[in-house]
Coordinates of C-alpha atoms and ligand atoms in Angstrom, one line a residue:
X1 CA 0.0 0.0 0.0
X2 CA 1.4 3.4 -1.0
X3 CA 0.5 6.0 1.5
X4 CA 1.7 9.5 2.5
X5 CA 1.5 8.7 6.2
X6 CA 3.7 5.6 5.8
X7 CA 6.1 7.6 3.5
X8 CA 6.4 10.3 6.2
X9 CA 7.2 7.7 8.9
X10 CA 9.8 6.2 6.6
X11 CA 11.3 9.6 5.7
X12 CA 11.1 11.4 9.0
X13 CA 10.9 8.7 11.6
X14 CA 13.8 6.9 13.4
X15 CA 13.8 3.3 12.4
X16 CA 13.3 1.6 15.8
X17 CA 10.0 -0.1 14.6
X18 CA 9.1 -2.1 11.6
X19 CA 5.3 -2.0 11.5
X20 CA 3.0 -3.9 9.2
X21 CA 1.8 -2.0 6.2
X22 CA -1.6 -0.9 7.7
X23 CA -2.6 2.6 8.9
X24 CA -5.2 2.4 11.7
X25 CA -7.4 5.3 12.2
X26 CA -10.3 4.3 14.5
X27 CA -11.1 1.8 17.3
X28 CA -14.1 0.6 19.2
X29 CA -14.0 -2.2 21.7
X30 CA -12.1 -5.1 20.3
X31 CA -12.3 -3.7 16.7
X32 CA -10.1 -1.2 14.8
X33 CA -10.4 0.2 11.3
X34 CA -7.8 1.3 8.8
X35 CA -7.9 4.5 6.7
X36 CA -9.7 2.6 3.9
X37 CA -12.4 1.5 6.3
X38 CA -11.2 -2.1 6.6
X39 CA -12.1 -3.7 9.9
X40 CA -9.7 -5.8 12.1
X41 CA -10.0 -7.7 15.3
X42 CA -7.3 -6.3 17.6
X43 CA -5.7 -9.4 19.1
X44 CA -2.6 -7.5 20.2
X45 CA -4.2 -4.6 22.2
X46 CA -1.0 -2.5 22.1
X47 CA 0.8 -5.3 23.9
X48 CA -1.9 -5.6 26.6
X49 CA -2.5 -1.9 27.2
X50 CA -6.2 -2.0 26.0
X51 CA -7.7 -4.6 28.3
X52 CA -10.9 -2.4 28.6
X53 CA -11.3 -2.1 24.8
X54 CA -10.7 0.8 22.5
X55 CA -12.3 4.2 23.3
X56 CA -14.5 2.9 26.1
X57 CA -17.3 5.5 26.7
X58 CA -16.6 5.6 30.4
X59 CA -13.0 6.3 29.9
X60 CA -13.8 9.0 27.3
X61 CA -16.1 10.6 29.8
X62 CA -13.5 10.5 32.5
X63 CA -11.0 11.9 30.1
X64 CA -13.2 14.8 28.9
X65 CA -14.5 15.7 32.4
X66 CA -11.0 15.9 33.9
X67 CA -9.4 17.4 30.8
X68 CA -11.9 20.3 31.0
X69 CA -11.1 20.8 34.7
X70 CA -7.3 20.3 35.3
X71 CA -4.7 18.2 33.5
X72 CA -1.5 18.6 35.4
X73 CA -0.3 20.3 38.6
X74 CA 3.1 18.5 39.1
X75 CA 3.6 16.9 42.5
X76 CA 4.6 20.3 43.9
X77 CA 0.9 20.6 44.9
X78 CA -1.9 18.1 45.7
X79 CA -4.5 17.4 43.2
X80 CA -8.0 16.0 43.9
X81 CA -7.6 12.8 41.8
X82 CA -4.3 11.4 43.1
X83 CA -5.5 10.4 46.6
X84 CA -8.6 8.5 45.5
X85 CA -6.6 6.7 42.8
X86 CA -3.9 5.7 45.3
X87 CA -6.5 4.5 47.7
X88 CA -8.2 2.5 45.0
X89 CA -5.0 0.9 43.7
X90 CA -3.7 0.1 47.2
X91 CA -7.0 -1.6 48.0
X92 CA -7.0 -3.6 44.8
X93 CA -3.3 -4.7 45.1
X94 CA -3.6 -5.3 48.9
X95 CA -0.5 -3.1 49.2
X96 CA 0.2 -0.2 51.6
X97 CA 1.5 2.5 49.3
X98 CA 1.6 3.5 45.7
X99 CA 4.1 5.5 43.7
X100 CA 2.9 6.8 40.3
X101 CA 5.0 7.1 37.1
X102 CA 4.2 7.1 33.4
X103 CA 5.7 4.3 31.4
X104 CA 6.3 0.7 32.4
X105 CA 10.1 1.1 32.2
X106 CA 10.0 4.1 34.6
X107 CA 8.1 2.0 37.1
X108 CA 10.6 -0.8 36.8
X109 CA 13.4 1.8 37.4
X110 CA 11.5 3.1 40.4
X111 CA 11.4 -0.4 41.9
X112 CA 15.2 -0.8 41.3
X113 CA 15.8 2.4 43.2
X114 CA 13.5 1.4 46.0
X115 CA 15.2 -1.9 46.3
X116 CA 18.7 -0.4 46.3
X117 CA 17.8 2.3 48.9
X118 CA 16.1 -0.4 51.1
X119 CA 19.2 -2.6 50.8
X120 CA 21.5 0.2 52.0
X121 CA 19.3 1.8 54.6
X122 CA 17.4 -1.2 56.0
X123 CA 19.2 -4.4 55.1
X124 CA 22.7 -3.1 55.8
X125 CA 24.3 -4.0 52.4
X126 CA 27.4 -1.9 51.9
X127 CA 26.8 0.8 49.2
X128 CA 27.3 0.3 46.2
X129 CA 27.3 -3.6 46.5
X130 CA 23.6 -4.3 46.2
X131 CA 22.7 -6.8 43.5
X132 CA 19.3 -7.5 42.0
X133 CA 18.7 -11.0 40.6
X134 CA 16.8 -11.2 37.3
X135 CA 15.9 -13.9 34.8
X136 CA 17.3 -14.9 31.4
X137 CA 15.0 -13.7 28.6
X138 CA 13.4 -11.1 30.8
X139 CA 11.7 -8.0 29.3
X140 CA 11.3 -5.0 31.7
X141 CA 11.7 -2.1 29.3
X142 CA 14.3 -0.2 27.3
X143 CA 16.2 2.2 29.6
X144 CA 20.0 1.9 29.8
X145 CA 19.8 0.3 33.2
X146 CA 17.2 -2.2 32.2
X147 CA 18.9 -3.2 28.9
X148 CA 22.0 -3.8 31.0
X149 CA 20.4 -7.0 32.3
X150 CA 18.7 -8.0 29.1
X151 CA 19.8 -11.3 27.6
X152 CA 18.6 -10.3 24.2
X153 CA 21.7 -9.2 22.2
X154 CA 19.7 -6.7 20.1
X155 CA 18.3 -5.0 23.1
X156 CA 21.7 -4.8 24.9
X157 CA 24.8 -5.2 22.8
X158 CA 25.1 -1.8 21.2
X159 CA 24.3 0.2 24.3
X160 CA 27.3 -0.3 26.7
X161 CA 28.5 0.7 29.2
X162 CA 26.3 -1.4 31.4
X163 CA 25.0 -1.2 35.0
X164 CA 26.6 -4.2 36.7
X165 CA 24.3 -4.4 39.7
X166 CA 22.4 -7.4 38.3
X167 CA 22.8 -11.2 38.2
X168 CA 20.9 -13.3 35.8
X169 CA 19.5 -16.8 36.4
X170 CA 17.2 -19.2 34.4
X171 CA 13.5 -18.4 34.5
X172 CA 11.3 -20.9 36.2
X173 CA 14.0 -22.4 38.3
X174 CA 13.4 -21.6 42.0
X175 CA 16.5 -23.5 43.1
X176 CA 18.7 -21.3 40.9
X177 CA 17.3 -18.3 42.8
X178 CA 18.2 -19.9 46.1
X179 CA 21.7 -20.6 44.9
X180 CA 22.3 -17.1 43.5
X181 CA 21.3 -15.3 46.7
X182 CA 24.3 -13.8 48.6
X183 CA 24.6 -11.3 51.4
X184 CA 24.6 -8.6 48.8
X185 CA 21.3 -9.6 47.2
X186 CA 18.7 -6.8 47.5
X187 CA 15.9 -8.1 45.4
X188 CA 14.6 -10.6 42.8
X189 CA 12.8 -9.1 39.8
X190 CA 10.6 -11.4 37.7
X191 CA 7.7 -11.4 35.3
X192 CA 5.0 -14.0 36.3
X193 CA 4.7 -15.0 32.6
X194 CA 7.5 -13.9 30.3
X195 CA 5.5 -12.1 27.6
X196 CA 8.0 -10.6 25.3
X197 CA 10.1 -13.7 25.5
X198 CA 7.3 -15.6 23.8
X199 CA 4.5 -16.2 26.5
X200 CA 6.8 -18.5 28.6
X201 CA 4.9 -19.9 31.6
X202 CA 7.0 -21.0 34.7
X203 CA 6.3 -24.3 36.3
X204 CA 3.3 -24.4 38.7
X205 CA 4.3 -23.2 42.2
X206 CA 7.2 -21.1 40.9
X207 CA 5.9 -17.7 42.0
X208 CA 5.0 -19.0 45.5
X209 CA 8.4 -20.7 45.8
X210 CA 10.4 -17.6 44.8
X211 CA 8.4 -15.4 47.1
X212 CA 9.0 -17.8 50.0
X213 CA 12.7 -18.0 49.2
X214 CA 12.9 -14.2 49.1
X215 CA 11.2 -13.9 52.4
X216 CA 13.4 -16.5 54.0
X217 CA 16.5 -14.7 52.9
X218 CA 15.4 -11.1 53.5
X219 CA 15.4 -10.4 49.8
X220 CA 12.7 -8.2 48.2
X221 CA 10.4 -10.1 45.8
X222 CA 9.4 -7.8 42.9
X223 CA 6.8 -9.0 40.4
X224 CA 6.6 -7.1 37.1
X225 CA 2.9 -7.4 36.2
X226 CA 3.0 -4.6 33.6
X227 CA 1.8 -7.0 31.0
X228 CA 0.2 -9.8 33.1
X229 CA -1.7 -7.6 35.6
X230 CA -5.2 -6.2 35.6
X231 CA -7.0 -9.3 34.4
X232 CA -4.8 -10.2 31.5
X233 CA -4.1 -13.7 32.7
X234 CA -7.5 -14.5 34.0
X235 CA -6.8 -13.3 37.6
X236 CA -6.6 -9.7 38.6
X237 CA -2.9 -10.3 39.1
X238 CA -1.1 -13.4 37.8
X239 CA 0.5 -14.1 41.2
X240 CA -3.0 -14.8 42.6
X241 CA -2.9 -18.1 40.9
X242 CA -0.5 -19.2 43.6
X243 CA -1.9 -17.4 46.6
X244 CA 1.2 -15.4 47.0
X245 CA 2.2 -11.8 47.0
X246 CA 5.4 -9.8 46.1
X247 CA 6.9 -7.1 48.2
X248 CA 6.7 -4.7 45.3
X249 CA 4.3 -5.0 42.4
X250 CA 4.9 -3.1 39.2
X251 CA 1.9 -2.1 37.0
X252 CA 1.5 -0.1 33.7
X253 CA -0.2 -0.6 30.3
X254 CA -3.9 -1.2 31.1
X255 CA -3.7 0.9 34.2
X256 CA -4.4 3.8 31.9
X257 CA -7.2 2.1 30.0
X258 CA -5.3 2.2 26.8
X259 CA -5.8 5.9 26.5
X260 CA -3.3 7.5 28.8
X261 CA 0.1 6.4 30.0
X262 CA 0.3 5.8 33.7
X263 CA 2.3 3.2 35.7
X264 CA 2.9 2.5 39.3
X265 CA 4.8 0.6 41.9
X266 CA 2.6 -0.7 44.7
X267 CA 4.4 -1.9 47.8
X268 CA 4.8 -2.6 51.5
X269 CA 5.1 0.4 53.7
X270 CA 8.5 -0.5 55.1
X271 CA 10.0 -0.5 51.6
X272 CA 8.1 2.5 50.1
X273 CA 9.0 4.6 53.1
X274 CA 12.7 4.6 52.2
X275 CA 12.0 7.4 49.7
X276 CA 12.3 10.9 51.2
X277 CA 11.0 14.0 49.3
X278 CA 13.4 14.6 46.5
X279 CA 14.7 11.0 46.2
X280 CA 12.6 10.3 43.1
X281 CA 9.9 11.9 40.9
X282 CA 8.4 12.6 37.5
X283 CA 6.9 15.7 36.1
X284 CA 3.8 13.9 34.8
X285 CA 3.7 11.1 37.4
X286 CA 0.4 11.2 39.3
X287 CA -1.1 14.0 37.2
X288 CA -4.9 14.4 37.7
X289 CA -5.8 13.5 34.1
X290 CA -4.0 10.2 34.3
X291 CA -5.4 9.4 37.7
X292 CA -9.0 10.2 36.7
X293 CA -8.7 7.9 33.7
X294 CA -7.0 5.2 35.7
X295 CA -9.8 5.2 38.3
X296 CA -12.3 4.6 35.5
X297 CA -10.0 2.0 33.9
X298 CA -9.9 0.0 37.2
X299 CA -13.7 0.4 37.7
X300 CA -14.4 -1.0 34.3
X301 CA -12.3 -4.1 35.0
X302 CA -14.4 -4.9 38.0
X303 CA -17.8 -3.7 36.8
X304 CA -17.6 -5.6 33.6
X305 CA -16.2 -8.7 35.1
X306 CA -13.2 -8.6 32.8
X307 CA -11.1 -10.9 34.9
X308 CA -13.6 -13.8 34.7
X309 CA -14.1 -13.1 31.0
X310 CA -10.4 -13.3 30.4
X311 CA -10.2 -16.6 32.2
X312 CA -13.1 -18.2 30.3
X313 CA -12.3 -16.8 26.9
X314 CA -8.7 -17.7 27.3
X315 CA -9.6 -21.3 28.1
X316 CA -11.7 -21.3 24.9
X317 CA -8.9 -19.9 22.8
X318 CA -6.5 -22.6 23.8
X319 CA -9.0 -25.5 23.7
X320 CA -10.3 -24.5 20.3
X321 CA -6.8 -24.3 18.8
X322 CA -5.0 -27.2 20.5
X323 CA -5.2 -30.4 18.5
X324 CA -6.8 -28.5 15.6
X325 CA -3.8 -26.6 14.2
X326 CA -1.5 -28.8 12.0
X327 CA 1.1 -30.3 14.2
X328 CA 3.9 -29.9 11.6
X329 CA 3.3 -26.1 11.5
X330 CA 2.4 -25.3 15.1
X331 CA 4.6 -26.5 17.9
X332 CA 2.5 -25.2 20.8
X333 CA -0.4 -23.1 21.8
X334 CA 0.1 -21.8 25.3
X335 CA -0.9 -19.1 27.7
X336 CA -3.0 -18.0 30.6
X337 CA -6.3 -16.1 30.4
X338 CA -6.1 -13.9 27.3
X339 CA -2.3 -13.8 27.1
X340 CA -1.5 -16.5 24.6
X341 CA 1.1 -17.5 22.2
X342 CA 1.3 -19.8 19.1
X343 CA 4.8 -21.1 18.5
X344 CA 5.6 -22.0 14.9
X345 CA 8.3 -24.5 13.7
X346 CA 11.0 -22.5 11.9
X347 CA 10.6 -25.0 8.9
X348 CA 7.0 -24.0 8.5
X349 CA 7.7 -20.3 8.1
X350 CA 8.4 -17.1 10.0
X351 CA 6.2 -15.5 12.7
X352 CA 6.3 -12.3 10.7
X353 CA 4.9 -14.0 7.6
X354 CA 1.9 -15.5 9.5
X355 CA 1.4 -12.2 11.3
X356 CA 1.1 -10.4 8.0
X357 CA -1.2 -13.0 6.7
X358 CA -3.5 -12.7 9.7
X359 CA -3.4 -8.9 9.3
X360 CA -4.5 -9.2 5.6
X361 CA -7.4 -11.4 6.7
X362 CA -8.5 -9.0 9.5
X363 CA -6.8 -10.2 12.7
X364 CA -4.0 -8.2 14.3
X365 CA -1.3 -10.0 16.1
X366 CA 2.5 -9.7 16.2
X367 CA 5.4 -12.1 16.3
X368 CA 7.8 -12.0 19.2
X369 CA 11.2 -13.6 19.1
X370 CA 10.6 -14.7 15.5
X371 CA 8.6 -17.9 15.9
X372 CA 5.9 -17.0 18.4
X373 CA 2.8 -15.0 17.7
X374 CA 1.2 -13.2 20.6
X375 CA -2.6 -13.1 21.0
X376 CA -3.8 -10.7 23.7
X377 CA -7.2 -9.2 22.7
X378 CA -9.1 -6.7 24.8
X379 CA -10.6 -8.6 27.7
X380 CA -14.1 -7.3 26.9
X381 CA -14.3 -8.9 23.5
X382 CA -17.5 -10.6 22.5
X383 CA -17.4 -14.5 22.3
X384 CA -18.6 -14.1 18.6
X385 CA -15.6 -11.8 18.0
X386 CA -13.3 -14.5 19.4
X387 CA -14.9 -17.1 17.2
X388 CA -14.1 -14.8 14.2
X389 CA -10.5 -14.6 15.3
X390 CA -10.3 -18.3 15.9
X391 CA -11.6 -19.1 12.4
X392 CA -9.0 -16.8 10.8
X393 CA -6.2 -18.3 12.9
X394 CA -7.3 -21.8 11.8
X395 CA -7.3 -20.7 8.2
X396 CA -3.9 -19.0 8.3
X397 CA -2.2 -21.9 10.0
X398 CA -3.7 -24.5 7.7
X399 CA -0.7 -24.2 5.4
X400 CA 3.0 -23.6 5.6
X401 CA 4.6 -20.3 4.4
X402 CA 5.9 -22.1 1.3
X403 CA 2.4 -23.5 0.5
X404 CA 0.8 -20.1 0.9
X405 CA 3.5 -18.6 -1.4
X406 CA 3.0 -21.2 -4.0
X407 CA -0.8 -20.6 -3.8
X408 CA -1.4 -24.3 -3.1
Ligands
PLP501 C1 6.7 -7.1 31.6 C2 7.0 -5.7 31.0 N1 7.7 -4.9 31.7 C3 8.0 -3.6 31.3 C4 7.6 -3.2 30.1 C5 8.0 -1.8 29.6 O1 6.8 -1.0 29.5 P1 6.9 0.4 28.7 O2 7.0 0.0 27.3 O3 5.6 1.0 29.0 O4 8.1 1.1 29.2 C6 6.8 -4.1 29.3 C7 6.4 -3.7 27.9 O5 6.1 -4.5 27.1 C8 6.5 -5.4 29.8 O6 5.8 -6.2 29.0

């Protein structure tokens, strides 16, 4: 498709993304439309940022009401939305205190700073020896500190020098955590399901085991639920599957209802209280517009029963596709709730090829790590919309890339 918008992005934009050749202009619920009016089922949801569906009327109302009143004050003053939002999020997460930021990566950075200051001021680790244990194949964002502990060469290699306060262990291996802990260990940071790595699920009991190991060793347990939180995996938070709780919980993406960036660290008082005024901050963090929208975004998840919907429709997604997709093309269908991946054998074709084919046929998804396609639709999608998506997926995976190309 030849298009001025695309040309402008190619001409004037930095090349840090390689989007499919489609220009989206409108969204409603689980559907989006391109500039030619073609309709697509959004099964990516901006990487799980749109759990509530596109342009939810309640979110638009909250946005408009607050935007007409007051958008930003900075934290130099109080605003009337921040307190109610903090109270709501603390109640929902069963945590004592909340610290607002904007992007997911900023909230991860915040948790790293909290863990380090806690390590020096409470645990007694000698400054600057604090280490944070992370997992291989993690994805926690793109800042220079965070990419320092990425195991993905493209995310890390060209961006030295690195922050060396991190130690990496295999994901899903609780014993490896126990072995890696030393007297200098401040925290363990982990995703309950590795999303970007390809929807990698840890063994059952892993989250509880690591939380218990952390507790036993006076190490902070930090769960990054930026992608898995807020209903995405069929529980409000993925760690609820194992009746456990971290010391710090990181949220983002759907916290802003897919219309405004807001992220947060929720945590226990003893840890959150290490920050003094001036230790940390953000110009936009906690602004009234973001808080008003986030209050509505959290209400929608509860009022519309999106957590249960995610659980039920996620089961259907996997049940319908397992054993139906050709076993010489699809290696595995896996996931939790509405965070799912389809892994394709390299011999059958590339994830990018199947992603483009799905897009042509009206379903938006995206490959991650080459061979895995991620399916994470808005949690409010109608069962009939899911049926549409499933039928397209079955069609697209009925042939290998070569067969499609030969037109056979
Ligand atoms: C688990 C996890 N952590 C952190 C991030 C980074 O969030 P952001 O892109 O908002 O900085 C992401 C984004 O995909 C994520 O999935």
